């Protein structure tokens, strides 16, 4: 038998053990990133695509077929390798959504009578009568599935809300915006009207998400059939994340991450830490233990996506400028009318809270320096800081209650009341609250300061993030009395304790066709802004000096909450 040199290195990545030195799909090696060398997951994907057939798999001709578009990413877990989520691979090496998974999702969307007829039922004596439907699963409709397969997961909840903790990103393999064709056949001849019912049931199943990680926004179809709790049009701009291959994309799971984090903050200020975490897991899903999908589903359908870049050389970063419709839906039936209304109020409160005090995605704690600190943004060799989000024109009328500093106190009281109502209805009340969390939203833990800025160049606080906050010291050119790179603002790799937001103020105008009726909400080009500072003070000298300055030495900002 001939001796094959380095035979172990000639084994395809797909057939190697998931151990260090052989193949670790989920692991991202920093030294390889710096050296521009491929990660194991990139080699694995390249080998897979290279050997996959160009031939399109065909579903049985006797079946009934229908295509659906996934609006972001889609993944099914083949369960082949420990520690990594990667697709089920079917005929010709193509990714595949199994018929067994399709049947399970379909059955959950059925009434008991429909489930018995279509999926089968148990008989006396532990026998089983098969249903009349056969589920053939789904395949991509084109070879476009080979593009953008390498995905990233970066869990951040504990670090963002509770305490400083080193986190790492992990790789996974998912399909980017695929169109999938699903097949169903029947052992009986069915009328067209019954096939319509069958596909309606399937679309109801699709509304809860398909495949894995649906609680993180994966597997959502473009046209959903779920019960919508809250919908709005948003537009925003900021820094886009980089994937492993250094490409970029706008990732809609930023909306879920933001609301999950804010729910945790609000619950953490109302009940015990353990209760707060359980409440959030119930709403948004969890990967703890066997995992849980969660009560809420999310779908974002962009109408405009412009990807670009900002900065030069090592500071060059990808950017997004996006507009679209965001839907929050029930992931499963909620028969209690009172609970459904309370959940509706909670989701609306969380969305408004997120919009008023920050944004979504990277650098959400800062106002976009390109808009509000142009002198800084025009300097060479500076990183992109901040993002900017606002309501789209179609959503201004329903979301204009916060238009001046005096609105913040009643707004926050209403948000906390909506959260408190949900806590009580879930039986999670407690005299304790999460006192050791960095950003628990409790009167003893957080302060909100604000003012009305006349225009986008009228920010007072944005310069404080980069130099002395006392005017006389700033003019002298010294860094004394600065919160720059302190526990107040944080620094690279460490989250600070200050949020800075320039929230655009909606203007109400009389309708020409109905001057005495309900006014029209518009967003003028020369709008004013609520400049808000949200602080989570610690006992550091820098923070205490800054609080003294706010309380005793300046008159622009007023304490808005707590009062």
XYZ file of C-alpha atoms in Angstrom:
563
model
C 0.000 0.000 0.000
C 1.565 3.325 -1.039
C 2.611 5.749 1.656
C 0.564 8.980 1.351
C 2.387 11.928 2.916
C 0.279 14.044 5.292
C -2.690 11.773 4.711
C -4.525 13.188 7.721
C -4.559 16.626 6.097
C -6.159 15.278 2.927
C -9.342 14.179 4.706
C -12.169 16.611 3.817
C -13.165 18.943 6.655
C -16.682 17.497 6.682
C -15.365 14.124 7.838
C -12.906 15.309 10.471
C -13.416 15.110 14.220
C -14.475 18.340 15.930
C -11.303 18.695 17.997
C -8.495 21.216 18.068
C -5.977 20.576 15.309
C -8.449 18.732 13.086
C -11.569 20.829 12.550
C -13.446 23.213 14.842
C -16.223 24.771 12.829
C -17.574 27.023 15.570
C -14.203 28.463 16.557
C -12.797 31.719 15.192
C -8.998 31.880 15.580
C -7.826 35.510 16.101
C -4.339 34.769 14.755
C -5.822 33.525 11.481
C -7.983 36.647 11.234
C -4.927 38.876 11.651
C -2.973 36.850 9.084
C -5.890 36.775 6.611
C -5.870 32.987 6.746
C -9.129 31.028 6.329
C -10.960 29.688 9.360
C -11.952 26.010 9.544
C -15.559 26.909 8.803
C -14.540 28.723 5.601
C -12.543 25.728 4.395
C -15.461 23.440 5.259
C -17.914 25.584 3.264
C -15.586 25.884 0.263
C -15.182 22.110 0.109
C -18.923 21.581 0.463
C -19.810 24.014 -2.346
C -17.119 22.577 -4.598
C -18.557 19.052 -4.379
C -22.261 19.966 -4.369
C -24.013 19.253 -7.652
C -25.130 21.949 -10.062
C -28.296 19.927 -10.523
C -31.403 21.266 -8.820
C -33.086 18.653 -6.570
C -36.659 17.934 -7.621
C -39.571 17.290 -5.294
C -41.992 14.475 -6.277
C -44.081 15.498 -9.292
C -47.217 14.017 -7.706
C -47.059 16.529 -4.865
C -48.284 20.055 -4.399
C -45.413 22.564 -4.343
C -45.099 26.152 -3.188
C -42.083 28.525 -2.827
C -41.479 30.924 0.072
C -38.794 33.551 0.550
C -36.839 33.865 3.810
C -36.286 37.540 4.554
C -32.908 37.168 6.259
C -31.159 33.927 7.208
C -32.248 30.314 7.537
C -30.590 27.372 9.250
C -31.498 23.835 10.165
C -29.296 21.851 12.509
C -28.088 18.633 10.938
C -26.893 17.439 14.356
C -23.790 15.937 12.778
C -21.114 17.812 14.721
C -20.931 18.823 18.370
C -20.929 22.536 19.139
C -21.866 23.792 15.676
C -25.164 24.512 13.951
C -24.926 23.535 10.312
C -27.554 22.658 7.702
C -29.086 19.290 6.982
C -27.629 18.180 3.647
C -29.935 16.368 1.235
C -29.853 15.204 -2.371
C -26.932 16.277 -4.578
C -25.244 17.915 -1.589
C -27.880 20.661 -1.343
C -29.155 22.030 1.990
C -32.535 20.603 2.886
C -35.433 21.230 5.255
C -36.532 17.710 6.263
C -40.067 16.487 5.719
C -40.203 15.268 9.321
C -39.499 18.810 10.572
C -42.065 20.156 8.150
C -44.677 17.720 9.467
C -43.946 18.693 13.073
C -44.330 22.405 12.363
C -47.491 21.766 10.328
C -49.062 19.650 13.073
C -48.545 22.364 15.692
C -50.485 24.804 13.491
C -53.445 22.424 13.086
C -56.633 22.140 15.063
C -57.035 18.710 16.725
C -59.354 17.566 13.949
C -56.987 18.769 11.235
C -54.006 17.131 12.957
C -55.798 13.766 13.061
C -56.805 13.932 9.396
C -53.614 15.305 7.905
C -50.887 14.013 10.225
C -52.346 10.900 11.823
C -53.706 9.872 15.202
C -53.042 7.355 17.927
C -55.413 4.373 18.158
C -56.327 2.135 21.084
C -53.655 -0.429 21.867
C -50.897 2.093 21.057
C -51.456 1.597 17.362
C -51.265 4.579 15.003
C -53.293 5.600 11.978
C -51.274 7.600 9.436
C -52.622 10.895 8.141
C -53.406 11.502 4.502
C -50.570 13.986 3.881
C -46.956 13.274 3.049
C -44.415 16.043 3.706
C -41.460 16.152 1.318
C -39.525 18.990 2.919
C -38.004 21.917 1.077
C -35.003 22.747 -1.107
C -33.596 26.042 -2.380
C -34.922 26.961 -5.800
C -31.565 28.105 -7.193
C -27.826 27.807 -6.628
C -27.788 31.216 -4.905
C -27.787 29.317 -1.607
C -24.011 28.985 -1.958
C -23.491 32.713 -1.286
C -22.876 34.122 2.199
C -23.057 30.807 4.044
C -20.620 31.620 6.852
C -22.500 33.320 9.678
C -21.595 34.547 13.171
C -23.143 34.335 16.642
C -21.981 36.757 19.327
C -23.874 36.397 22.642
C -23.747 39.675 24.567
C -26.713 39.835 26.967
C -24.758 39.498 30.210
C -22.073 41.958 29.123
C -24.533 44.539 27.778
C -26.859 44.689 30.788
C -25.592 42.896 33.859
C -21.833 42.954 34.283
C -18.558 43.212 32.381
C -17.667 39.868 30.863
C -15.346 38.813 28.077
C -17.338 37.380 25.169
C -16.351 35.580 21.995
C -17.993 35.251 18.610
C -18.780 31.829 17.179
C -19.279 30.642 13.642
C -22.325 28.931 12.241
C -23.495 28.040 8.735
C -26.774 29.469 7.494
C -28.446 30.285 4.181
C -28.741 33.982 3.312
C -32.182 35.075 2.028
C -32.964 31.801 0.241
C -36.147 30.954 -1.596
C -37.300 27.485 -0.532
C -39.795 25.285 -2.351
C -41.806 22.961 -0.110
C -43.709 19.870 -1.198
C -46.804 18.154 0.192
C -48.682 15.233 -1.345
C -51.793 13.317 -0.345
C -52.797 9.680 -0.393
C -56.302 10.826 -1.337
C -57.629 12.995 -4.141
C -58.336 16.413 -2.623
C -60.390 19.332 -3.871
C -58.566 22.623 -4.635
C -60.391 24.279 -1.724
C -58.894 21.764 0.723
C -55.431 22.344 -0.692
C -55.951 26.038 0.028
C -56.703 25.159 3.654
C -53.591 22.961 3.819
C -51.316 25.723 2.548
C -52.948 28.227 4.911
C -52.063 25.910 7.796
C -48.486 25.720 6.518
C -48.269 29.505 6.282
C -49.491 29.748 9.865
C -46.648 27.382 10.807
C -44.191 29.542 8.867
C -45.284 32.626 10.832
C -43.590 31.188 13.931
C -40.288 30.847 12.106
C -38.688 27.870 10.446
C -35.623 25.893 11.427
C -33.243 26.805 14.251
C -32.622 30.075 16.101
C -36.046 31.509 15.270
C -35.945 33.317 18.624
C -32.991 35.275 17.215
C -34.824 36.315 14.050
C -33.788 33.442 11.765
C -36.162 31.534 9.494
C -38.775 34.278 9.068
C -40.681 34.403 5.785
C -41.120 37.639 3.895
C -44.937 37.431 3.916
C -45.970 36.251 7.362
C -49.386 35.121 8.547
C -48.919 35.512 12.303
C -50.931 37.692 14.676
C -49.227 41.093 14.652
C -48.875 42.786 18.048
C -46.987 45.860 16.877
C -45.774 47.115 13.527
C -43.889 50.220 12.524
C -41.702 51.693 9.816
C -38.153 52.567 10.826
C -35.152 54.088 9.145
C -31.638 54.151 10.455
C -27.957 54.448 9.692
C -24.843 53.278 11.468
C -21.987 50.801 11.463
C -22.676 47.405 9.925
C -21.141 44.242 11.398
C -18.385 42.375 9.600
C -18.682 38.676 8.953
C -15.787 36.241 9.117
C -14.864 36.817 5.467
C -14.873 40.607 6.175
C -18.021 41.154 4.121
C -20.875 43.051 5.780
C -24.634 42.829 6.036
C -27.447 44.456 7.944
C -28.628 41.917 10.520
C -32.302 42.282 11.570
C -31.663 40.427 14.822
C -30.419 43.783 16.193
C -34.074 44.659 16.881
C -34.636 41.520 18.921
C -31.334 41.987 20.769
C -32.255 45.578 21.647
C -35.739 44.780 22.963
C -34.473 41.727 24.805
C -31.847 43.854 26.532
C -34.265 46.650 27.404
C -36.832 44.158 28.740
C -34.107 42.719 30.965
C -33.180 46.200 32.225
C -36.782 47.112 32.996
C -37.652 43.781 34.620
C -34.367 43.928 36.568
C -35.569 47.150 38.189
C -38.946 45.656 39.114
C -38.281 42.113 40.340
C -35.458 39.776 41.301
C -32.626 38.993 38.888
C -33.757 35.383 38.504
C -37.343 36.419 37.785
C -36.192 39.033 35.255
C -34.146 36.486 33.322
C -37.011 33.991 33.292
C -39.450 36.616 32.050
C -37.112 37.582 29.205
C -36.537 33.934 28.248
C -40.304 33.385 28.154
C -40.737 36.336 25.794
C -37.713 36.074 23.518
C -36.614 32.463 23.783
C -33.621 30.765 25.344
C -30.881 28.276 24.531
C -30.684 27.119 28.149
C -31.333 23.417 28.740
C -33.465 22.069 25.907
C -34.136 25.598 24.668
C -37.360 27.540 24.268
C -38.693 29.403 21.232
C -40.303 32.247 23.170
C -43.644 34.003 22.887
C -42.555 36.736 20.453
C -41.579 36.457 16.802
C -40.059 39.254 14.759
C -39.937 40.011 11.058
C -38.197 42.917 9.322
C -38.893 43.607 5.653
C -36.494 46.240 4.261
C -37.674 48.550 1.507
C -34.318 50.266 1.082
C -30.825 49.000 1.928
C -27.695 50.975 1.091
C -24.394 49.494 2.237
C -21.290 51.668 2.230
C -18.064 52.417 4.070
C -16.746 55.116 6.398
C -13.183 56.024 7.347
C -9.796 55.259 5.873
C -7.110 52.628 6.279
C -7.438 50.708 9.549
C -10.466 52.803 10.569
C -12.485 51.905 7.487
C -15.777 50.319 8.537
C -18.847 49.080 6.652
C -22.027 51.111 7.087
C -25.746 50.714 6.464
C -28.500 53.148 5.562
C -31.798 51.295 5.762
C -35.564 51.688 5.896
C -38.194 49.013 6.357
C -41.182 47.594 8.194
C -40.742 45.859 11.534
C -43.385 43.431 12.796
C -43.633 41.871 16.249
C -45.914 38.840 16.275
C -47.187 36.107 18.544
C -45.112 32.984 18.154
C -47.835 30.787 19.613
C -51.476 31.242 20.620
C -52.218 33.364 23.687
C -55.870 32.729 24.503
C -56.073 35.004 27.531
C -57.373 38.313 26.139
C -56.057 40.338 29.084
C -52.573 38.850 28.718
C -52.580 39.484 24.971
C -53.464 43.147 25.547
C -50.794 43.441 28.245
C -48.232 41.924 25.881
C -49.297 44.313 23.142
C -48.776 47.236 25.526
C -45.405 45.866 26.643
C -44.042 45.434 23.107
C -45.183 48.937 22.153
C -43.567 50.333 25.325
C -40.291 48.499 24.643
C -40.130 49.738 21.050
C -40.734 53.339 22.093
C -38.207 52.998 24.922
C -35.597 51.704 22.464
C -36.251 54.539 20.022
C -36.286 57.355 22.582
C -33.108 56.399 24.451
C -30.830 54.778 21.892
C -30.808 52.838 18.677
C -30.082 49.395 17.291
C -26.911 47.506 16.511
C -23.301 48.513 16.987
C -22.589 51.667 19.002
C -26.277 52.136 19.869
C -25.400 54.010 23.083
C -24.072 56.988 21.112
C -25.560 59.552 18.761
C -24.170 59.328 15.237
C -21.100 61.560 15.154
C -21.418 61.995 11.379
C -24.661 63.906 11.983
C -24.151 65.585 15.345
C -20.379 66.123 15.708
C -19.204 66.952 12.222
C -15.889 68.447 13.372
C -14.944 65.088 14.855
C -16.305 63.077 11.951
C -14.320 65.072 9.403
C -11.006 64.369 11.124
C -8.855 61.683 9.523
C -8.020 58.523 11.402
C -11.166 58.459 13.534
C -13.506 55.510 14.011
C -17.219 55.619 13.277
C -19.146 56.292 16.497
C -22.882 56.023 17.052
C -25.979 55.347 15.016
C -29.189 57.238 14.283
C -32.701 55.805 14.080
C -36.065 57.471 13.626
C -39.664 56.554 12.899
C -40.655 56.290 9.271
C -43.342 58.601 7.931
C -46.040 55.925 8.249
C -45.374 55.503 11.986
C -45.091 59.101 13.192
C -48.765 59.516 14.092
C -48.740 56.568 16.524
C -45.370 57.355 18.120
C -45.117 61.064 18.884
C -45.873 61.257 22.613
C -42.313 62.280 23.495
C -41.779 65.737 21.996
C -40.286 67.791 24.858
C -38.233 67.153 28.017
C -41.306 67.299 30.269
C -42.715 64.229 28.473
C -39.892 61.957 29.655
C -41.126 61.464 33.231
C -44.701 60.373 32.347
C -43.343 58.346 29.414
C -40.946 56.362 31.614
C -43.588 55.884 34.286
C -45.919 54.448 31.633
C -43.192 52.136 30.277
C -42.435 50.798 33.751
C -46.163 50.381 34.427
C -46.525 48.236 31.272
C -43.558 46.116 32.369
C -44.894 45.865 35.938
C -48.281 44.705 34.658
C -46.633 41.883 32.710
C -44.510 40.882 35.726
C -47.635 40.640 37.870
C -49.619 38.678 35.289
C -46.800 36.121 35.031
C -46.640 35.718 38.807
C -43.043 36.967 38.978
C -43.334 39.758 41.535
C -40.654 40.142 44.192
C -39.560 42.676 46.780
C -36.026 42.314 45.471
C -34.558 43.770 42.305
C -31.302 43.194 40.431
C -29.180 45.528 42.556
C -25.849 44.210 41.248
C -26.618 44.680 37.551
C -24.882 47.595 35.878
C -27.983 48.747 33.964
C -31.034 47.662 35.978
C -33.685 50.357 35.409
C -34.450 51.377 38.987
C -34.670 54.885 40.530
C -31.662 54.067 42.713
C -29.607 52.993 39.700
C -30.308 55.311 36.753
C -30.672 59.007 35.997
C -31.998 60.642 32.819
C -30.949 64.205 32.012
C -32.249 66.123 29.010
C -32.670 69.332 27.074
C -34.215 70.480 23.798
C -31.646 71.013 21.037
C -32.600 73.446 18.282
C -30.928 71.578 15.404
C -28.450 68.811 14.639
C -25.422 71.036 15.336
C -26.765 72.056 18.748
C -25.612 69.073 20.815
C -24.017 70.141 24.098
C -22.919 66.775 25.447
C -21.336 65.130 22.425
C -18.116 67.121 22.886
C -17.992 65.986 26.532
C -17.417 62.432 25.315
C -14.046 63.460 23.857
C -12.755 66.264 26.065
C -13.350 68.343 29.224
C -16.981 69.085 30.033
C -16.180 72.411 31.724
C -16.004 75.166 29.127
C -13.132 77.079 30.754
C -10.991 73.941 30.964
C -11.814 72.946 27.380
C -10.710 76.346 26.053
C -7.421 75.980 27.933
C -6.644 72.805 25.977
C -6.241 70.460 28.944
C -7.836 67.063 29.561
C -8.472 67.710 33.258
C -12.117 67.267 34.256
C -12.862 64.883 31.396
C -14.983 61.724 31.276
C -13.126 60.511 28.188
C -12.007 56.879 28.621
C -13.333 56.676 32.180
C -15.951 54.363 33.671
C -18.530 56.976 32.593
C -17.950 56.624 28.852
C -16.052 53.346 28.722
C -13.319 52.584 26.231
C -12.325 49.980 23.682
C -13.433 46.593 25.006
C -15.227 48.015 28.053
C -18.830 49.237 28.163
C -19.427 52.625 29.765
C -22.281 53.854 31.938
C -23.606 56.665 29.740
C -26.046 56.677 26.819
C -26.237 59.751 24.590
C -29.213 60.169 22.273
C -30.376 62.888 19.879
C -34.039 61.933 19.469
C -35.736 63.744 16.574
C -38.881 65.602 17.627
C -42.061 65.116 15.657
C -43.955 68.267 14.697
C -47.766 68.328 14.802
C -49.447 70.448 12.106
C -53.078 71.147 11.302
C -54.550 69.324 8.338
C -55.575 71.607 5.502
C -58.585 69.440 4.765
C -59.628 69.248 8.462
C -58.160 72.145 10.511
C -60.146 71.269 13.637
C -59.470 67.526 13.481
C -56.601 65.400 14.670
C -53.273 67.064 13.727
C -50.836 65.465 11.313
C -47.475 64.280 12.621
C -44.516 65.104 10.389
C -40.736 64.986 10.656
C -39.454 68.293 9.236
C -36.000 68.534 7.713
C -35.097 71.210 10.291
C -36.452 69.263 13.256
C -35.481 69.811 16.862
C -33.941 67.049 18.979
C -34.327 65.838 22.515
C -30.760 65.529 23.739
C -30.814 62.840 26.413
C -28.120 61.564 28.768
C -28.904 58.281 30.485
C -26.506 57.595 33.355
C -25.879 54.530 35.518
C -23.572 56.085 38.139
C -20.857 54.219 40.008
C -18.789 55.480 42.924
C -15.720 56.405 40.891
C -14.307 59.927 41.420
C -14.727 60.696 37.703
C -18.430 59.916 37.804
C -19.043 61.744 41.064
C -17.311 64.868 39.707
C -19.424 64.672 36.545
C -22.617 64.419 38.610
C -21.522 67.446 40.632
C -21.049 69.340 37.375
C -24.519 68.367 36.129
C -26.213 69.219 39.424
C -24.386 72.424 40.342
C -22.366 73.904 37.484
C -24.462 73.785 34.308
C -27.961 74.909 33.325
C -28.560 73.308 29.937
C -29.569 69.836 31.128
C -32.319 69.136 33.658
C -32.826 65.934 35.640
C -35.921 64.319 34.087
C -35.997 60.960 35.884
C -36.364 59.948 38.645
C -38.490 62.759 40.028
